[in-house]
């Protein structure tokens, strides 16, 4: 399978991910909501060595939204792109909205659902995971490494 390519809005930053992804999920936490200016953010998680910046490294800005967590964005166009955290070492989370190619899996769950914005309705039948900081982003049984 070819790498999945992505870029920020201005295309100054380009990157690629090798499949298989670890998981794909919608995050409803208030930090994602504010950082992205959207009701929730769909993330894909891959192992760090499956992720590569192919252009624009110098354009990447970092905001530490909590201690040990890095939100990376484009300093030119402001696109919020990547998330890394000490809670998930050796993993990079990439905002699916910035991908140009299809992923190997559809979203599997909603996480931090207890923080969901009250102006949207979710009725897609996916599992709804709860409270922030109380466990892994996804249950282990969804963190398949094969596809
Ligand atoms: Zn940009
Ligand atoms: Zn979040």
PDB file of C-alpha atoms and ligand atoms in Angstrom:
ATOM      1  CA  UNK A   1       0.000   0.000   0.000  1.00  0.00           C
ATOM      2  CA  UNK A   2       1.334   3.466  -0.902  1.00  0.00           C
ATOM      3  CA  UNK A   3       1.837   5.994   1.893  1.00  0.00           C
ATOM      4  CA  UNK A   4      -1.139   8.181   2.768  1.00  0.00           C
ATOM      5  CA  UNK A   5      -0.236  11.783   1.892  1.00  0.00           C
ATOM      6  CA  UNK A   6      -1.389  14.966   3.541  1.00  0.00           C
ATOM      7  CA  UNK A   7      -0.718  18.673   3.776  1.00  0.00           C
ATOM      8  CA  UNK A   8      -1.769  21.828   5.554  1.00  0.00           C
ATOM      9  CA  UNK A   9      -4.083  24.325   3.872  1.00  0.00           C
ATOM     10  CA  UNK A  10      -1.270  26.306   2.189  1.00  0.00           C
ATOM     11  CA  UNK A  11       0.568  23.062   1.320  1.00  0.00           C
ATOM     12  CA  UNK A  12       3.790  24.443   2.773  1.00  0.00           C
ATOM     13  CA  UNK A  13       3.882  21.452   5.127  1.00  0.00           C
ATOM     14  CA  UNK A  14       3.543  18.043   3.511  1.00  0.00           C
ATOM     15  CA  UNK A  15       3.754  14.681   5.154  1.00  0.00           C
ATOM     16  CA  UNK A  16       3.025  11.022   4.721  1.00  0.00           C
ATOM     17  CA  UNK A  17       1.986   8.085   6.863  1.00  0.00           C
ATOM     18  CA  UNK A  18       2.642   4.457   6.193  1.00  0.00           C
ATOM     19  CA  UNK A  19      -0.175   2.047   6.921  1.00  0.00           C
ATOM     20  CA  UNK A  20      -1.351   0.149   8.888  1.00  0.00           C
ATOM     21  CA  UNK A  21      -2.738   2.808  11.175  1.00  0.00           C
ATOM     22  CA  UNK A  22      -3.204   1.925  14.856  1.00  0.00           C
ATOM     23  CA  UNK A  23      -6.648   3.483  15.171  1.00  0.00           C
ATOM     24  CA  UNK A  24      -8.975   6.196  13.830  1.00  0.00           C
ATOM     25  CA  UNK A  25     -11.273   8.050  16.230  1.00  0.00           C
ATOM     26  CA  UNK A  26     -13.316  11.207  16.731  1.00  0.00           C
ATOM     27  CA  UNK A  27     -12.104  13.252  19.729  1.00  0.00           C
ATOM     28  CA  UNK A  28     -14.642  15.464  21.506  1.00  0.00           C
ATOM     29  CA  UNK A  29     -12.323  16.964  24.146  1.00  0.00           C
ATOM     30  CA  UNK A  30     -12.531  20.708  24.704  1.00  0.00           C
ATOM     31  CA  UNK A  31      -8.862  21.207  23.799  1.00  0.00           C
ATOM     32  CA  UNK A  32      -9.303  19.659  20.343  1.00  0.00           C
ATOM     33  CA  UNK A  33     -12.512  21.638  19.885  1.00  0.00           C
ATOM     34  CA  UNK A  34     -10.811  24.963  20.560  1.00  0.00           C
ATOM     35  CA  UNK A  35      -7.527  24.157  18.817  1.00  0.00           C
ATOM     36  CA  UNK A  36      -9.333  23.182  15.612  1.00  0.00           C
ATOM     37  CA  UNK A  37     -12.344  25.502  15.826  1.00  0.00           C
ATOM     38  CA  UNK A  38     -14.621  22.535  15.181  1.00  0.00           C
ATOM     39  CA  UNK A  39     -17.080  20.468  17.240  1.00  0.00           C
ATOM     40  CA  UNK A  40     -14.740  17.459  17.220  1.00  0.00           C
ATOM     41  CA  UNK A  41     -11.572  16.271  15.529  1.00  0.00           C
ATOM     42  CA  UNK A  42     -11.042  13.007  13.683  1.00  0.00           C
ATOM     43  CA  UNK A  43      -7.546  11.667  14.382  1.00  0.00           C
ATOM     44  CA  UNK A  44      -5.544   8.783  13.021  1.00  0.00           C
ATOM     45  CA  UNK A  45      -2.790   7.301  15.180  1.00  0.00           C
ATOM     46  CA  UNK A  46       0.330   5.730  13.715  1.00  0.00           C
ATOM     47  CA  UNK A  47       3.645   4.619  15.171  1.00  0.00           C
ATOM     48  CA  UNK A  48       6.150   7.471  15.086  1.00  0.00           C
ATOM     49  CA  UNK A  49       8.408   5.673  12.612  1.00  0.00           C
ATOM     50  CA  UNK A  50       5.500   5.388  10.148  1.00  0.00           C
ATOM     51  CA  UNK A  51       5.168   9.171   9.955  1.00  0.00           C
ATOM     52  CA  UNK A  52       7.391  11.462   7.903  1.00  0.00           C
ATOM     53  CA  UNK A  53       7.443  15.191   7.118  1.00  0.00           C
ATOM     54  CA  UNK A  54       8.285  15.544   3.426  1.00  0.00           C
ATOM     55  CA  UNK A  55       8.280  19.362   3.156  1.00  0.00           C
ATOM     56  CA  UNK A  56       8.055  22.448   5.332  1.00  0.00           C
ATOM     57  CA  UNK A  57       9.581  21.292   8.624  1.00  0.00           C
ATOM     58  CA  UNK A  58      10.589  24.913   9.288  1.00  0.00           C
ATOM     59  CA  UNK A  59       6.941  26.010   9.095  1.00  0.00           C
ATOM     60  CA  UNK A  60       5.820  23.787  11.971  1.00  0.00           C
ATOM     61  CA  UNK A  61       4.837  25.587  15.166  1.00  0.00           C
ATOM     62  CA  UNK A  62       4.189  23.877  18.476  1.00  0.00           C
ATOM     63  CA  UNK A  63       1.708  24.680  21.215  1.00  0.00           C
ATOM     64  CA  UNK A  64       1.863  22.700  24.460  1.00  0.00           C
ATOM     65  CA  UNK A  65      -1.837  22.461  25.279  1.00  0.00           C
ATOM     66  CA  UNK A  66      -1.066  20.474  28.447  1.00  0.00           C
ATOM     67  CA  UNK A  67       2.288  19.521  29.974  1.00  0.00           C
ATOM     68  CA  UNK A  68       3.809  16.789  27.835  1.00  0.00           C
ATOM     69  CA  UNK A  69       1.406  17.346  24.938  1.00  0.00           C
ATOM     70  CA  UNK A  70       2.398  19.036  21.689  1.00  0.00           C
ATOM     71  CA  UNK A  71      -0.036  20.368  19.130  1.00  0.00           C
ATOM     72  CA  UNK A  72       1.711  21.134  15.849  1.00  0.00           C
ATOM     73  CA  UNK A  73       0.369  23.647  13.385  1.00  0.00           C
ATOM     74  CA  UNK A  74       1.417  25.501  10.242  1.00  0.00           C
ATOM     75  CA  UNK A  75       2.879  28.914  11.052  1.00  0.00           C
ATOM     76  CA  UNK A  76       1.808  30.212   7.622  1.00  0.00           C
ATOM     77  CA  UNK A  77      -1.824  29.105   7.300  1.00  0.00           C
ATOM     78  CA  UNK A  78      -2.662  28.086  10.880  1.00  0.00           C
ATOM     79  CA  UNK A  79      -3.814  24.550  10.075  1.00  0.00           C
ATOM     80  CA  UNK A  80      -3.779  22.336  13.195  1.00  0.00           C
ATOM     81  CA  UNK A  81      -2.068  19.163  12.023  1.00  0.00           C
ATOM     82  CA  UNK A  82      -0.439  16.805  14.509  1.00  0.00           C
ATOM     83  CA  UNK A  83      -0.614  15.812  18.147  1.00  0.00           C
ATOM     84  CA  UNK A  84       1.973  14.057  20.271  1.00  0.00           C
ATOM     85  CA  UNK A  85       1.779  13.267  23.975  1.00  0.00           C
ATOM     86  CA  UNK A  86       3.792  11.544  26.656  1.00  0.00           C
ATOM     87  CA  UNK A  87       0.597   9.585  27.297  1.00  0.00           C
ATOM     88  CA  UNK A  88       1.143   7.824  23.954  1.00  0.00           C
ATOM     89  CA  UNK A  89       4.902   7.713  23.456  1.00  0.00           C
ATOM     90  CA  UNK A  90       6.120   6.571  20.061  1.00  0.00           C
ATOM     91  CA  UNK A  91       2.816   7.555  18.479  1.00  0.00           C
ATOM     92  CA  UNK A  92       1.808  10.496  16.281  1.00  0.00           C
ATOM     93  CA  UNK A  93      -1.802  11.553  15.854  1.00  0.00           C
ATOM     94  CA  UNK A  94      -2.645  13.245  12.554  1.00  0.00           C
ATOM     95  CA  UNK A  95      -5.827  15.205  11.851  1.00  0.00           C
ATOM     96  CA  UNK A  96      -7.625  13.193   9.174  1.00  0.00           C
ATOM     97  CA  UNK A  97      -9.051  16.365   7.586  1.00  0.00           C
ATOM     98  CA  UNK A  98      -5.602  17.101   6.153  1.00  0.00           C
ATOM     99  CA  UNK A  99      -5.167  13.784   4.317  1.00  0.00           C
ATOM    100  CA  UNK A 100      -5.439  13.517   0.535  1.00  0.00           C
ATOM    101  CA  UNK A 101      -5.503   9.717   0.324  1.00  0.00           C
ATOM    102  CA  UNK A 102      -7.859   7.214   1.960  1.00  0.00           C
ATOM    103  CA  UNK A 103      -6.909   5.521   5.215  1.00  0.00           C
ATOM    104  CA  UNK A 104      -6.889   1.781   5.807  1.00  0.00           C
ATOM    105  CA  UNK A 105      -9.845   1.981   8.202  1.00  0.00           C
ATOM    106  CA  UNK A 106     -12.936   4.031   8.971  1.00  0.00           C
ATOM    107  CA  UNK A 107     -13.343   5.810  12.332  1.00  0.00           C
ATOM    108  CA  UNK A 108     -13.853   3.234  15.100  1.00  0.00           C
ATOM    109  CA  UNK A 109     -15.092   5.256  18.081  1.00  0.00           C
ATOM    110  CA  UNK A 110     -15.836   8.589  19.719  1.00  0.00           C
ATOM    111  CA  UNK A 111     -13.500   9.508  22.601  1.00  0.00           C
ATOM    112  CA  UNK A 112     -13.789  12.091  25.392  1.00  0.00           C
ATOM    113  CA  UNK A 113     -17.483  11.933  24.634  1.00  0.00           C
ATOM    114  CA  UNK A 114     -18.389  13.437  28.011  1.00  0.00           C
ATOM    115  CA  UNK A 115     -16.942  16.732  26.729  1.00  0.00           C
ATOM    116  CA  UNK A 116     -19.000  16.717  23.525  1.00  0.00           C
ATOM    117  CA  UNK A 117     -20.240  20.055  22.185  1.00  0.00           C
ATOM    118  CA  UNK A 118     -23.951  20.379  22.837  1.00  0.00           C
ATOM    119  CA  UNK A 119     -24.689  21.773  19.363  1.00  0.00           C
ATOM    120  CA  UNK A 120     -24.092  18.512  17.480  1.00  0.00           C
ATOM    121  CA  UNK A 121     -25.907  15.196  17.481  1.00  0.00           C
ATOM    122  CA  UNK A 122     -24.003  11.932  17.073  1.00  0.00           C
ATOM    123  CA  UNK A 123     -25.994   8.970  15.759  1.00  0.00           C
ATOM    124  CA  UNK A 124     -23.477   6.859  13.879  1.00  0.00           C
ATOM    125  CA  UNK A 125     -23.668   3.861  16.221  1.00  0.00           C
ATOM    126  CA  UNK A 126     -19.935   3.880  17.058  1.00  0.00           C
ATOM    127  CA  UNK A 127     -18.786   3.253  20.650  1.00  0.00           C
ATOM    128  CA  UNK A 128     -18.785   6.353  22.887  1.00  0.00           C
ATOM    129  CA  UNK A 129     -15.781   6.480  25.221  1.00  0.00           C
ATOM    130  CA  UNK A 130     -15.849   8.724  28.224  1.00  0.00           C
ATOM    131  CA  UNK A 131     -13.833  10.675  30.636  1.00  0.00           C
ATOM    132  CA  UNK A 132     -10.498  12.323  29.855  1.00  0.00           C
ATOM    133  CA  UNK A 133      -7.434  11.009  31.639  1.00  0.00           C
ATOM    134  CA  UNK A 134      -9.056   7.800  32.841  1.00  0.00           C
ATOM    135  CA  UNK A 135      -7.470   5.340  30.471  1.00  0.00           C
ATOM    136  CA  UNK A 136      -6.184   4.659  26.999  1.00  0.00           C
ATOM    137  CA  UNK A 137      -7.571   6.650  24.124  1.00  0.00           C
ATOM    138  CA  UNK A 138      -9.170   3.485  22.815  1.00  0.00           C
ATOM    139  CA  UNK A 139      -9.737   0.066  24.355  1.00  0.00           C
ATOM    140  CA  UNK A 140      -6.948  -2.343  23.538  1.00  0.00           C
ATOM    141  CA  UNK A 141      -9.216  -4.492  21.443  1.00  0.00           C
ATOM    142  CA  UNK A 142      -9.552  -1.726  18.861  1.00  0.00           C
ATOM    143  CA  UNK A 143      -5.809  -1.049  18.630  1.00  0.00           C
ATOM    144  CA  UNK A 144      -5.218  -3.594  15.937  1.00  0.00           C
ATOM    145  CA  UNK A 145      -1.946  -3.363  14.107  1.00  0.00           C
ATOM    146  CA  UNK A 146      -3.076  -5.485  11.162  1.00  0.00           C
ATOM    147  CA  UNK A 147      -5.622  -4.706   8.527  1.00  0.00           C
TER     148      UNK A 147
HETATM  149 ZN1  LIG B   1       0.242  25.852   5.844  1.00  0.00          ZN
HETATM  150 ZN1  LIG B   2      -9.024  15.791  21.882  1.00  0.00          ZN
END
